[in-house]
C-alpha atoms as a PDB file:
ATOM      1  CA  MET A   1      -6.651   8.170 -18.074  1.00  0.00           C
ATOM      2  CA  ILE A   2      -5.557   5.794 -15.696  1.00  0.00           C
ATOM      3  CA  THR A   3      -3.862   2.291 -15.623  1.00  0.00           C
ATOM      4  CA  VAL A   4      -3.612  -0.149 -13.074  1.00  0.00           C
ATOM      5  CA  SER A   5      -0.888  -2.963 -12.586  1.00  0.00           C
ATOM      6  CA  ILE A   6      -1.617  -6.265 -10.639  1.00  0.00           C
ATOM      7  CA  VAL A   7       1.430  -8.481  -9.136  1.00  0.00           C
ATOM      8  CA  THR A   8       0.521 -11.789  -8.932  1.00  0.00           C
ATOM      9  CA  TYR A   9       2.222 -15.535  -7.409  1.00  0.00           C
ATOM     10  CA  LYS A  10      -0.052 -18.426  -8.238  1.00  0.00           C
ATOM     11  CA  THR A  11      -2.795 -16.200  -7.863  1.00  0.00           C
ATOM     12  CA  ASP A  12      -6.438 -17.487  -8.072  1.00  0.00           C
ATOM     13  CA  VAL A  13      -8.247 -17.076 -11.289  1.00  0.00           C
ATOM     14  CA  GLU A  14     -11.285 -16.280  -9.598  1.00  0.00           C
ATOM     15  CA  GLU A  15     -10.132 -13.810  -7.325  1.00  0.00           C
ATOM     16  CA  LEU A  16      -8.702 -12.000 -10.211  1.00  0.00           C
ATOM     17  CA  LYS A  17     -11.940 -12.018 -12.081  1.00  0.00           C
ATOM     18  CA  ARG A  18     -13.648 -10.473  -9.091  1.00  0.00           C
ATOM     19  CA  CYS A  19     -10.829  -7.790  -9.075  1.00  0.00           C
ATOM     20  CA  PHE A  20     -11.156  -7.299 -12.626  1.00  0.00           C
ATOM     21  CA  THR A  21     -15.285  -6.674 -11.966  1.00  0.00           C
ATOM     22  CA  SER A  22     -14.280  -3.422  -9.612  1.00  0.00           C
ATOM     23  CA  LEU A  23     -12.051  -2.021 -12.396  1.00  0.00           C
ATOM     24  CA  SER A  24     -14.995  -1.396 -14.906  1.00  0.00           C
ATOM     25  CA  SER A  25     -14.209   2.261 -14.420  1.00  0.00           C
ATOM     26  CA  PRO A  26     -14.214   4.259 -18.675  1.00  0.00           C
ATOM     27  CA  LEU A  27     -10.953   5.982 -17.183  1.00  0.00           C
ATOM     28  CA  ILE A  28      -9.342   2.941 -16.690  1.00  0.00           C
ATOM     29  CA  LYS A  29      -6.931   2.152 -19.996  1.00  0.00           C
ATOM     30  CA  THR A  30      -4.632  -0.199 -19.087  1.00  0.00           C
ATOM     31  CA  ILE A  31      -4.410  -2.919 -17.018  1.00  0.00           C
ATOM     32  CA  TYR A  32      -1.341  -4.346 -16.003  1.00  0.00           C
ATOM     33  CA  ILE A  33      -0.830  -8.020 -14.676  1.00  0.00           C
ATOM     34  CA  VAL A  34       2.881  -8.725 -13.683  1.00  0.00           C
ATOM     35  CA  ASP A  35       2.600 -12.756 -13.373  1.00  0.00           C
ATOM     36  CA  ASN A  36       5.629 -13.565 -10.775  1.00  0.00           C
ATOM     37  CA  SER A  37       4.864 -17.375 -11.515  1.00  0.00           C
ATOM     38  CA  ASN A  38       4.415 -17.069 -15.451  1.00  0.00           C
ATOM     39  CA  GLU A  39       1.885 -19.174 -15.431  1.00  0.00           C
ATOM     40  CA  ALA A  40       0.132 -20.402 -18.871  1.00  0.00           C
ATOM     41  CA  SER A  41      -3.024 -20.439 -17.637  1.00  0.00           C
ATOM     42  CA  LEU A  42      -2.887 -16.870 -16.259  1.00  0.00           C
ATOM     43  CA  ALA A  43      -1.928 -15.752 -19.499  1.00  0.00           C
ATOM     44  CA  ASP A  44      -4.819 -17.553 -21.509  1.00  0.00           C
ATOM     45  CA  PHE A  45      -7.377 -16.164 -19.086  1.00  0.00           C
ATOM     46  CA  CYS A  46      -6.044 -12.611 -19.502  1.00  0.00           C
ATOM     47  CA  LYS A  47      -6.519 -13.107 -23.104  1.00  0.00           C
ATOM     48  CA  ASN A  48     -10.082 -12.815 -22.510  1.00  0.00           C
ATOM     49  CA  TYR A  49      -9.846  -9.128 -21.563  1.00  0.00           C
ATOM     50  CA  ASN A  50      -9.002  -6.453 -24.829  1.00  0.00           C
ATOM     51  CA  HIS A  51      -7.248  -4.138 -22.515  1.00  0.00           C
ATOM     52  CA  VAL A  52      -5.193  -6.345 -20.044  1.00  0.00           C
ATOM     53  CA  VAL A  53      -1.550  -6.738 -21.084  1.00  0.00           C
ATOM     54  CA  TYR A  54      -0.288 -10.002 -19.752  1.00  0.00           C
ATOM     55  CA  ILE A  55       3.865  -9.626 -18.733  1.00  0.00           C
ATOM     56  CA  GLY A  56       5.004 -12.953 -17.830  1.00  0.00           C
ATOM     57  CA  SER A  57       7.459 -13.273 -15.130  1.00  0.00           C
ATOM     58  CA  GLU A  58      10.429 -14.757 -12.752  1.00  0.00           C
ATOM     59  CA  ASN A  59       9.366 -14.018  -9.212  1.00  0.00           C
ATOM     60  CA  VAL A  60      11.259 -10.350  -8.688  1.00  0.00           C
ATOM     61  CA  GLY A  61       9.519  -9.438  -5.878  1.00  0.00           C
ATOM     62  CA  TYR A  62       6.425  -7.113  -5.517  1.00  0.00           C
ATOM     63  CA  GLY A  63       8.009  -3.589  -6.403  1.00  0.00           C
ATOM     64  CA  SER A  64      10.005  -4.666  -8.682  1.00  0.00           C
ATOM     65  CA  GLY A  65       7.022  -6.634 -10.487  1.00  0.00           C
ATOM     66  CA  HIS A  66       4.955  -3.412 -10.117  1.00  0.00           C
ATOM     67  CA  ASN A  67       8.127  -1.259 -11.800  1.00  0.00           C
ATOM     68  CA  LYS A  68       7.850  -2.890 -15.023  1.00  0.00           C
ATOM     69  CA  ALA A  69       4.264  -1.552 -15.258  1.00  0.00           C
ATOM     70  CA  LEU A  70       5.012   1.479 -14.126  1.00  0.00           C
ATOM     71  CA  LYS A  71       7.583   1.694 -16.927  1.00  0.00           C
ATOM     72  CA  LEU A  72       5.094   0.771 -19.647  1.00  0.00           C
ATOM     73  CA  ALA A  73       2.612   3.191 -18.085  1.00  0.00           C
ATOM     74  CA  SER A  74       5.109   6.337 -18.004  1.00  0.00           C
ATOM     75  CA  LYS A  75       5.364   6.290 -21.790  1.00  0.00           C
ATOM     76  CA  ASP A  76       1.558   6.484 -22.279  1.00  0.00           C
ATOM     77  CA  SER A  77       0.785  10.309 -22.913  1.00  0.00           C
ATOM     78  CA  ASP A  78      -3.005  10.138 -22.000  1.00  0.00           C
ATOM     79  CA  VAL A  79      -2.155   8.586 -18.608  1.00  0.00           C
ATOM     80  CA  ASP A  80      -2.472  10.812 -15.296  1.00  0.00           C
ATOM     81  CA  TYR A  81      -2.976   8.194 -12.896  1.00  0.00           C
ATOM     82  CA  HIS A  82      -1.710   4.681 -11.811  1.00  0.00           C
ATOM     83  CA  LEU A  83      -3.483   2.365  -9.431  1.00  0.00           C
ATOM     84  CA  VAL A  84      -0.966  -0.626  -7.202  1.00  0.00           C
ATOM     85  CA  LEU A  85      -3.719  -2.925  -6.632  1.00  0.00           C
ATOM     86  CA  ASN A  86      -3.568  -6.155  -4.980  1.00  0.00           C
ATOM     87  CA  SER A  87      -5.953  -9.079  -6.661  1.00  0.00           C
ATOM     88  CA  ASP A  88      -7.786  -9.703  -3.325  1.00  0.00           C
ATOM     89  CA  VAL A  89      -8.961  -6.342  -3.019  1.00  0.00           C
ATOM     90  CA  TYR A  90     -12.206  -5.441  -4.416  1.00  0.00           C
ATOM     91  CA  PHE A  91     -14.824  -2.273  -4.348  1.00  0.00           C
ATOM     92  CA  LYS A  92     -17.738  -0.353  -6.276  1.00  0.00           C
ATOM     93  CA  PRO A  93     -15.847   0.601 -10.085  1.00  0.00           C
ATOM     94  CA  SER A  94     -17.563   4.008  -9.261  1.00  0.00           C
ATOM     95  CA  ILE A  95     -14.867   4.494  -6.782  1.00  0.00           C
ATOM     96  CA  ILE A  96     -12.216   5.078  -9.590  1.00  0.00           C
ATOM     97  CA  ASP A  97     -14.025   7.943 -10.894  1.00  0.00           C
ATOM     98  CA  LYS A  98     -14.158   9.576  -7.355  1.00  0.00           C
ATOM     99  CA  ILE A  99     -10.782   9.232  -6.342  1.00  0.00           C
ATOM    100  CA  ALA A 100      -9.862  10.347 -10.138  1.00  0.00           C
ATOM    101  CA  GLU A 101     -11.896  13.637  -9.485  1.00  0.00           C
ATOM    102  CA  TYR A 102     -10.456  14.200  -6.183  1.00  0.00           C
ATOM    103  CA  MET A 103      -6.550  13.967  -7.557  1.00  0.00           C
ATOM    104  CA  ASP A 104      -8.201  16.432 -10.381  1.00  0.00           C
ATOM    105  CA  ASN A 105      -9.050  19.154  -7.752  1.00  0.00           C
ATOM    106  CA  ASN A 106      -5.734  18.571  -5.374  1.00  0.00           C
ATOM    107  CA  ALA A 107      -2.511  18.980  -7.630  1.00  0.00           C
ATOM    108  CA  ASP A 108      -0.574  18.690  -4.841  1.00  0.00           C
ATOM    109  CA  VAL A 109      -1.797  15.237  -3.803  1.00  0.00           C
ATOM    110  CA  ALA A 110       1.027  12.617  -5.508  1.00  0.00           C
ATOM    111  CA  GLN A 111      -1.126   9.488  -3.567  1.00  0.00           C
ATOM    112  CA  VAL A 112      -4.413   8.374  -2.279  1.00  0.00           C
ATOM    113  CA  GLN A 113      -5.239   5.398   0.186  1.00  0.00           C
ATOM    114  CA  PRO A 114      -9.164   4.912   0.924  1.00  0.00           C
ATOM    115  CA  TYR A 115     -10.835   3.352   3.952  1.00  0.00           C
ATOM    116  CA  VAL A 116     -10.107  -0.662   3.664  1.00  0.00           C
ATOM    117  CA  SER A 117     -12.219  -3.101   5.610  1.00  0.00           C
ATOM    118  CA  TYR A 118     -12.015  -6.416   5.623  1.00  0.00           C
ATOM    119  CA  PRO A 119     -14.868  -8.626   3.571  1.00  0.00           C
ATOM    120  CA  ASN A 120     -17.092  -8.990   7.331  1.00  0.00           C
ATOM    121  CA  GLY A 121     -17.186  -4.997   7.295  1.00  0.00           C
ATOM    122  CA  ASP A 122     -14.651  -4.774   9.804  1.00  0.00           C
ATOM    123  CA  GLN A 123     -12.220  -1.837   9.748  1.00  0.00           C
ATOM    124  CA  GLN A 124      -8.617  -2.838   8.422  1.00  0.00           C
ATOM    125  CA  GLU A 125      -5.367  -0.967  10.379  1.00  0.00           C
ATOM    126  CA  THR A 126      -3.945   0.339   7.356  1.00  0.00           C
ATOM    127  CA  VAL A 127      -3.482   4.063   8.270  1.00  0.00           C
ATOM    128  CA  ARG A 128      -0.152   4.138  10.446  1.00  0.00           C
ATOM    129  CA  LEU A 129       2.697   5.842  11.724  1.00  0.00           C
ATOM    130  CA  LEU A 130       6.572   5.403  10.229  1.00  0.00           C
ATOM    131  CA  PRO A 131       7.260   2.551  11.965  1.00  0.00           C
ATOM    132  CA  THR A 132       9.824   1.893  14.788  1.00  0.00           C
ATOM    133  CA  PRO A 133      11.945  -1.484  14.713  1.00  0.00           C
ATOM    134  CA  ILE A 134       9.769  -2.221  18.184  1.00  0.00           C
ATOM    135  CA  ASP A 135       6.726  -1.633  15.383  1.00  0.00           C
ATOM    136  CA  LEU A 136       7.432  -4.142  13.013  1.00  0.00           C
ATOM    137  CA  ILE A 137       9.807  -6.676  14.333  1.00  0.00           C
ATOM    138  CA  PHE A 138      10.173  -6.591  18.240  1.00  0.00           C
ATOM    139  CA  ARG A 139       6.535  -6.659  18.634  1.00  0.00           C
ATOM    140  CA  ARG A 140       5.824  -9.856  17.736  1.00  0.00           C
ATOM    141  CA  PHE A 141       7.888 -11.172  20.203  1.00  0.00           C
ATOM    142  CA  MET A 142       6.677  -8.918  23.776  1.00  0.00           C
ATOM    143  CA  PRO A 143       3.649  -9.939  25.816  1.00  0.00           C
ATOM    144  CA  LYS A 144       0.051  -9.106  24.520  1.00  0.00           C
ATOM    145  CA  SER A 145      -0.203  -6.370  26.465  1.00  0.00           C
ATOM    146  CA  MET A 146       2.792  -4.953  26.067  1.00  0.00           C
ATOM    147  CA  ALA A 147       1.871  -5.307  22.335  1.00  0.00           C
ATOM    148  CA  LYS A 148      -1.295  -4.136  22.530  1.00  0.00           C
ATOM    149  CA  ARG A 149      -0.423  -1.067  23.968  1.00  0.00           C
ATOM    150  CA  LEU A 150       2.366  -0.337  20.776  1.00  0.00           C
ATOM    151  CA  ASN A 151      -0.303  -0.907  18.743  1.00  0.00           C
ATOM    152  CA  TYR A 152      -3.095   1.440  19.718  1.00  0.00           C
ATOM    153  CA  ARG A 153      -0.813   4.085  18.956  1.00  0.00           C
ATOM    154  CA  TYR A 154       1.207   2.843  16.217  1.00  0.00           C
ATOM    155  CA  THR A 155      -2.004   1.677  13.934  1.00  0.00           C
ATOM    156  CA  LEU A 156      -4.228   5.057  14.995  1.00  0.00           C
ATOM    157  CA  LEU A 157      -6.634   2.938  17.436  1.00  0.00           C
ATOM    158  CA  PHE A 158      -7.663   5.878  18.806  1.00  0.00           C
ATOM    159  CA  TRP A 159      -8.841   7.638  15.953  1.00  0.00           C
ATOM    160  CA  ASN A 160     -12.154   7.259  14.128  1.00  0.00           C
ATOM    161  CA  HIS A 161     -10.548   7.033  10.782  1.00  0.00           C
ATOM    162  CA  LYS A 162     -13.337   9.583   9.415  1.00  0.00           C
ATOM    163  CA  THR A 163     -11.765  12.448   7.976  1.00  0.00           C
ATOM    164  CA  PRO A 164      -9.020  13.050   5.586  1.00  0.00           C
ATOM    165  CA  LEU A 165      -5.754  12.536   6.749  1.00  0.00           C
ATOM    166  CA  ASN A 166      -1.777  13.799   5.067  1.00  0.00           C
ATOM    167  CA  ILE A 167       0.292  10.628   5.962  1.00  0.00           C
ATOM    168  CA  ALA A 168       3.269   9.201   5.606  1.00  0.00           C
ATOM    169  CA  TYR A 169       2.650   5.683   5.380  1.00  0.00           C
ATOM    170  CA  HIS A 170      -0.367   3.912   2.945  1.00  0.00           C
ATOM    171  CA  GLN A 171      -0.409   0.407   3.197  1.00  0.00           C
ATOM    172  CA  GLY A 172       0.195  -1.434  -0.533  1.00  0.00           C
ATOM    173  CA  SER A 173      -2.839  -3.371  -1.201  1.00  0.00           C
ATOM    174  CA  PHE A 174      -4.309  -0.640  -2.909  1.00  0.00           C
ATOM    175  CA  MET A 175      -2.194   2.688  -3.649  1.00  0.00           C
ATOM    176  CA  PHE A 176      -3.297   5.154  -6.188  1.00  0.00           C
ATOM    177  CA  PHE A 177      -0.719   7.303  -7.072  1.00  0.00           C
ATOM    178  CA  ARG A 178      -0.247  10.485  -9.878  1.00  0.00           C
ATOM    179  CA  LEU A 179       1.780   8.903 -12.437  1.00  0.00           C
ATOM    180  CA  SER A 180       4.107  12.449 -12.769  1.00  0.00           C
ATOM    181  CA  ALA A 181       5.510  11.818  -9.262  1.00  0.00           C
ATOM    182  CA  PHE A 182       7.752   9.143  -9.903  1.00  0.00           C
ATOM    183  CA  GLN A 183       9.857  10.970 -12.120  1.00  0.00           C
ATOM    184  CA  LYS A 184      10.481  13.173  -9.051  1.00  0.00           C
ATOM    185  CA  VAL A 185      10.509  10.293  -6.535  1.00  0.00           C
ATOM    186  CA  GLY A 186      11.821   7.099  -8.336  1.00  0.00           C
ATOM    187  CA  MET A 187       9.746   4.070  -9.106  1.00  0.00           C
ATOM    188  CA  PHE A 188       9.776   1.437  -6.109  1.00  0.00           C
ATOM    189  CA  ASP A 189      12.761   0.541  -4.279  1.00  0.00           C
ATOM    190  CA  GLU A 190      13.907  -3.079  -5.398  1.00  0.00           C
ATOM    191  CA  ARG A 191      16.059  -3.531  -3.033  1.00  0.00           C
ATOM    192  CA  PHE A 192      13.011  -5.012  -1.152  1.00  0.00           C
ATOM    193  CA  PHE A 193      11.623  -7.866  -2.223  1.00  0.00           C
ATOM    194  CA  LEU A 194       8.420  -8.054  -0.329  1.00  0.00           C
ATOM    195  CA  TYR A 195       6.587  -5.744   2.583  1.00  0.00           C
ATOM    196  CA  PRO A 196       8.149  -2.675   3.345  1.00  0.00           C
ATOM    197  CA  GLU A 197       8.279  -1.253  -0.110  1.00  0.00           C
ATOM    198  CA  ASP A 198       4.732   0.792   0.467  1.00  0.00           C
ATOM    199  CA  ILE A 199       6.039   2.139   3.040  1.00  0.00           C
ATOM    200  CA  ASP A 200       9.551   3.358   1.657  1.00  0.00           C
ATOM    201  CA  ILE A 201       7.490   4.899  -1.679  1.00  0.00           C
ATOM    202  CA  THR A 202       4.818   6.455   0.050  1.00  0.00           C
ATOM    203  CA  ARG A 203       7.223   8.610   2.478  1.00  0.00           C
ATOM    204  CA  ARG A 204       9.243   9.319  -0.508  1.00  0.00           C
ATOM    205  CA  MET A 205       5.867  10.643  -1.914  1.00  0.00           C
ATOM    206  CA  HIS A 206       5.540  12.246   1.654  1.00  0.00           C
ATOM    207  CA  LYS A 207       8.411  14.418   1.305  1.00  0.00           C
ATOM    208  CA  TYR A 208       7.177  16.408  -1.425  1.00  0.00           C
ATOM    209  CA  TYR A 209       3.365  15.943  -1.827  1.00  0.00           C
ATOM    210  CA  ARG A 210       0.790  15.225   0.220  1.00  0.00           C
ATOM    211  CA  THR A 211      -0.200  11.739   0.484  1.00  0.00           C
ATOM    212  CA  MET A 212      -3.792  11.605   1.656  1.00  0.00           C
ATOM    213  CA  PHE A 213      -6.250   9.093   3.576  1.00  0.00           C
ATOM    214  CA  TRP A 214      -9.496   9.913   2.119  1.00  0.00           C
ATOM    215  CA  PRO A 215     -12.017   7.781   3.634  1.00  0.00           C
ATOM    216  CA  GLU A 216     -14.885   9.266   1.084  1.00  0.00           C
ATOM    217  CA  VAL A 217     -14.696   5.662  -0.361  1.00  0.00           C
ATOM    218  CA  SER A 218     -14.069   2.546   0.784  1.00  0.00           C
ATOM    219  CA  ILE A 219     -12.573  -1.182  -0.351  1.00  0.00           C
ATOM    220  CA  VAL A 220     -12.715  -4.573   0.798  1.00  0.00           C
ATOM    221  CA  HIS A 221      -9.301  -5.937   1.404  1.00  0.00           C
ATOM    222  CA  ALA A 222      -9.465  -9.869   1.638  1.00  0.00           C
ATOM    223  CA  HIS A 223      -6.394  -9.597   3.710  1.00  0.00           C
ATOM    224  CA  ARG A 224      -4.020 -12.875   4.292  1.00  0.00           C
ATOM    225  CA  ALA A 225      -1.246 -11.974   6.722  1.00  0.00           C
ATOM    226  CA  ALA A 226       0.910 -14.092   4.811  1.00  0.00           C
ATOM    227  CA  SER A 227       3.758 -13.807   7.309  1.00  0.00           C
ATOM    228  CA  TYR A 228       1.694 -14.546  10.664  1.00  0.00           C
ATOM    229  CA  LYS A 229       0.668 -17.742   9.387  1.00  0.00           C
ATOM    230  CA  ASN A 230       3.763 -18.738   7.170  1.00  0.00           C
ATOM    231  CA  LYS A 231       7.452 -19.273   8.841  1.00  0.00           C
ATOM    232  CA  LYS A 232       8.993 -18.621   5.515  1.00  0.00           C
ATOM    233  CA  MET A 233       7.110 -15.502   4.685  1.00  0.00           C
ATOM    234  CA  LEU A 234       7.808 -14.265   8.431  1.00  0.00           C
ATOM    235  CA  LEU A 235      11.663 -14.431   7.711  1.00  0.00           C
ATOM    236  CA  VAL A 236      11.258 -12.946   4.371  1.00  0.00           C
ATOM    237  CA  HIS A 237       9.141  -9.845   5.982  1.00  0.00           C
ATOM    238  CA  MET A 238      11.636  -9.659   8.743  1.00  0.00           C
ATOM    239  CA  TRP A 239      14.758  -9.709   6.627  1.00  0.00           C
ATOM    240  CA  ASN A 240      13.155  -7.328   4.149  1.00  0.00           C
ATOM    241  CA  MET A 241      12.107  -4.754   7.233  1.00  0.00           C
ATOM    242  CA  ILE A 242      15.983  -5.346   8.084  1.00  0.00           C
ATOM    243  CA  LYS A 243      16.696  -3.767   5.058  1.00  0.00           C
ATOM    244  CA  TYR A 244      13.964  -1.148   5.502  1.00  0.00           C
ATOM    245  CA  PHE A 245      15.672  -0.036   8.926  1.00  0.00           C
ATOM    246  CA  ASN A 246      19.228  -0.372   7.876  1.00  0.00           C
ATOM    247  CA  LYS A 247      17.891   2.417   4.843  1.00  0.00           C
ATOM    248  CA  TRP A 248      15.969   4.987   6.930  1.00  0.00           C
ATOM    249  CA  GLY A 249      17.401   4.561  10.541  1.00  0.00           C
ATOM    250  CA  TRP A 250      17.010   2.288  13.244  1.00  0.00           C
ATOM    251  CA  VAL A 251      16.843   4.615  16.144  1.00  0.00           C
ATOM    252  CA  PHE A 252      17.719   7.854  14.723  1.00  0.00           C
ATOM    253  CA  ASP A 253      15.511   8.443  11.741  1.00  0.00           C
ATOM    254  CA  SER A 254      14.465  12.426  11.905  1.00  0.00           C
ATOM    255  CA  GLU A 255      11.870  12.203   9.310  1.00  0.00           C
ATOM    256  CA  ARG A 256      10.049   9.687  11.192  1.00  0.00           C
ATOM    257  CA  SER A 257      10.310  11.428  14.824  1.00  0.00           C
ATOM    258  CA  GLU A 258       9.009  14.745  12.901  1.00  0.00           C
ATOM    259  CA  TRP A 259       6.206  13.282  10.571  1.00  0.00           C
ATOM    260  CA  ASN A 260       4.756  10.992  13.797  1.00  0.00           C
ATOM    261  CA  GLU A 261       4.512  13.489  16.035  1.00  0.00           C
ATOM    262  CA  GLN A 262       2.728  16.141  13.636  1.00  0.00           C
ATOM    263  CA  ILE A 263       0.389  13.282  13.407  1.00  0.00           C
ATOM    264  CA  LEU A 264      -0.234  12.753  16.916  1.00  0.00           C
ATOM    265  CA  LYS A 265      -0.442  16.085  18.144  1.00  0.00           C
ATOM    266  CA  GLU A 266      -3.373  17.004  14.972  1.00  0.00           C
ATOM    267  CA  LEU A 267      -4.569  13.873  16.227  1.00  0.00           C
ATOM    268  CA  ASP A 268      -4.925  15.081  19.386  1.00  0.00           C
ATOM    269  CA  TYR A 269      -3.388  11.447  20.812  1.00  0.00           C
ATOM    270  CA  LYS A 270      -3.877  11.436  24.650  1.00  0.00           C
ATOM    271  CA  GLY A 271      -2.229   7.969  25.560  1.00  0.00           C
ATOM    272  CA  TYR A 272      -3.353   4.067  25.679  1.00  0.00           C
ATOM    273  CA  ASN A 273      -6.481   3.177  27.071  1.00  0.00           C
ATOM    274  CA  GLU A 274      -7.395  -0.229  28.345  1.00  0.00           C
END
């Protein structure tokens, strides 16, 4: 069986309803809604679904919110997998069954990310190397030509994204986990309020298990990119990335260097092309 957690903050009910439609697989036992805005209207909406558990909360952040659900899910002996999901994601319900079957057949895989597209069908750049400070902070302030060159390598734009890849960074909108792996790795690092918690948890999983990009199934993510549109969210993003690099290393990060080099070699990276 599978549990799901969605952390909400002043989330549109229609958006959440569409997301719930995607979660109609019989394998899904419980959907936890951790509402960081603690809205009565959302609590009332969730009462319409027997398998939805509403958890009202102060705004504790993304990872901390999901940890509330993971702690409950880990107590259920019937549950093998847990899906961390954004409310602005939707997909065919059958992909849940397909990912669960893939995980059943690959006991060394702790985490799966499907192919992700925008609503217009364009590929979303969710498969990435582990970031350096230049990739995630300073790139925003560089000339466009230089930033484009860096982004080409960092987001693996030279690759067709059509084959499975064991990679240490999964984007956080859809993270399908083997629940037992959290016992070894630990849950989301609650020092991060928002943004780098997906990088942090994936690389911790990657150290002991395979963390797979698996493009046999696909989802749609109506990505808002809030930090590119809102100065307050930009500051939140940058502050939390500072915390991330303080934890893992700014210039010296041996795992990052080793794993990124492995990926680039595996994908036969030849350098930037205009």
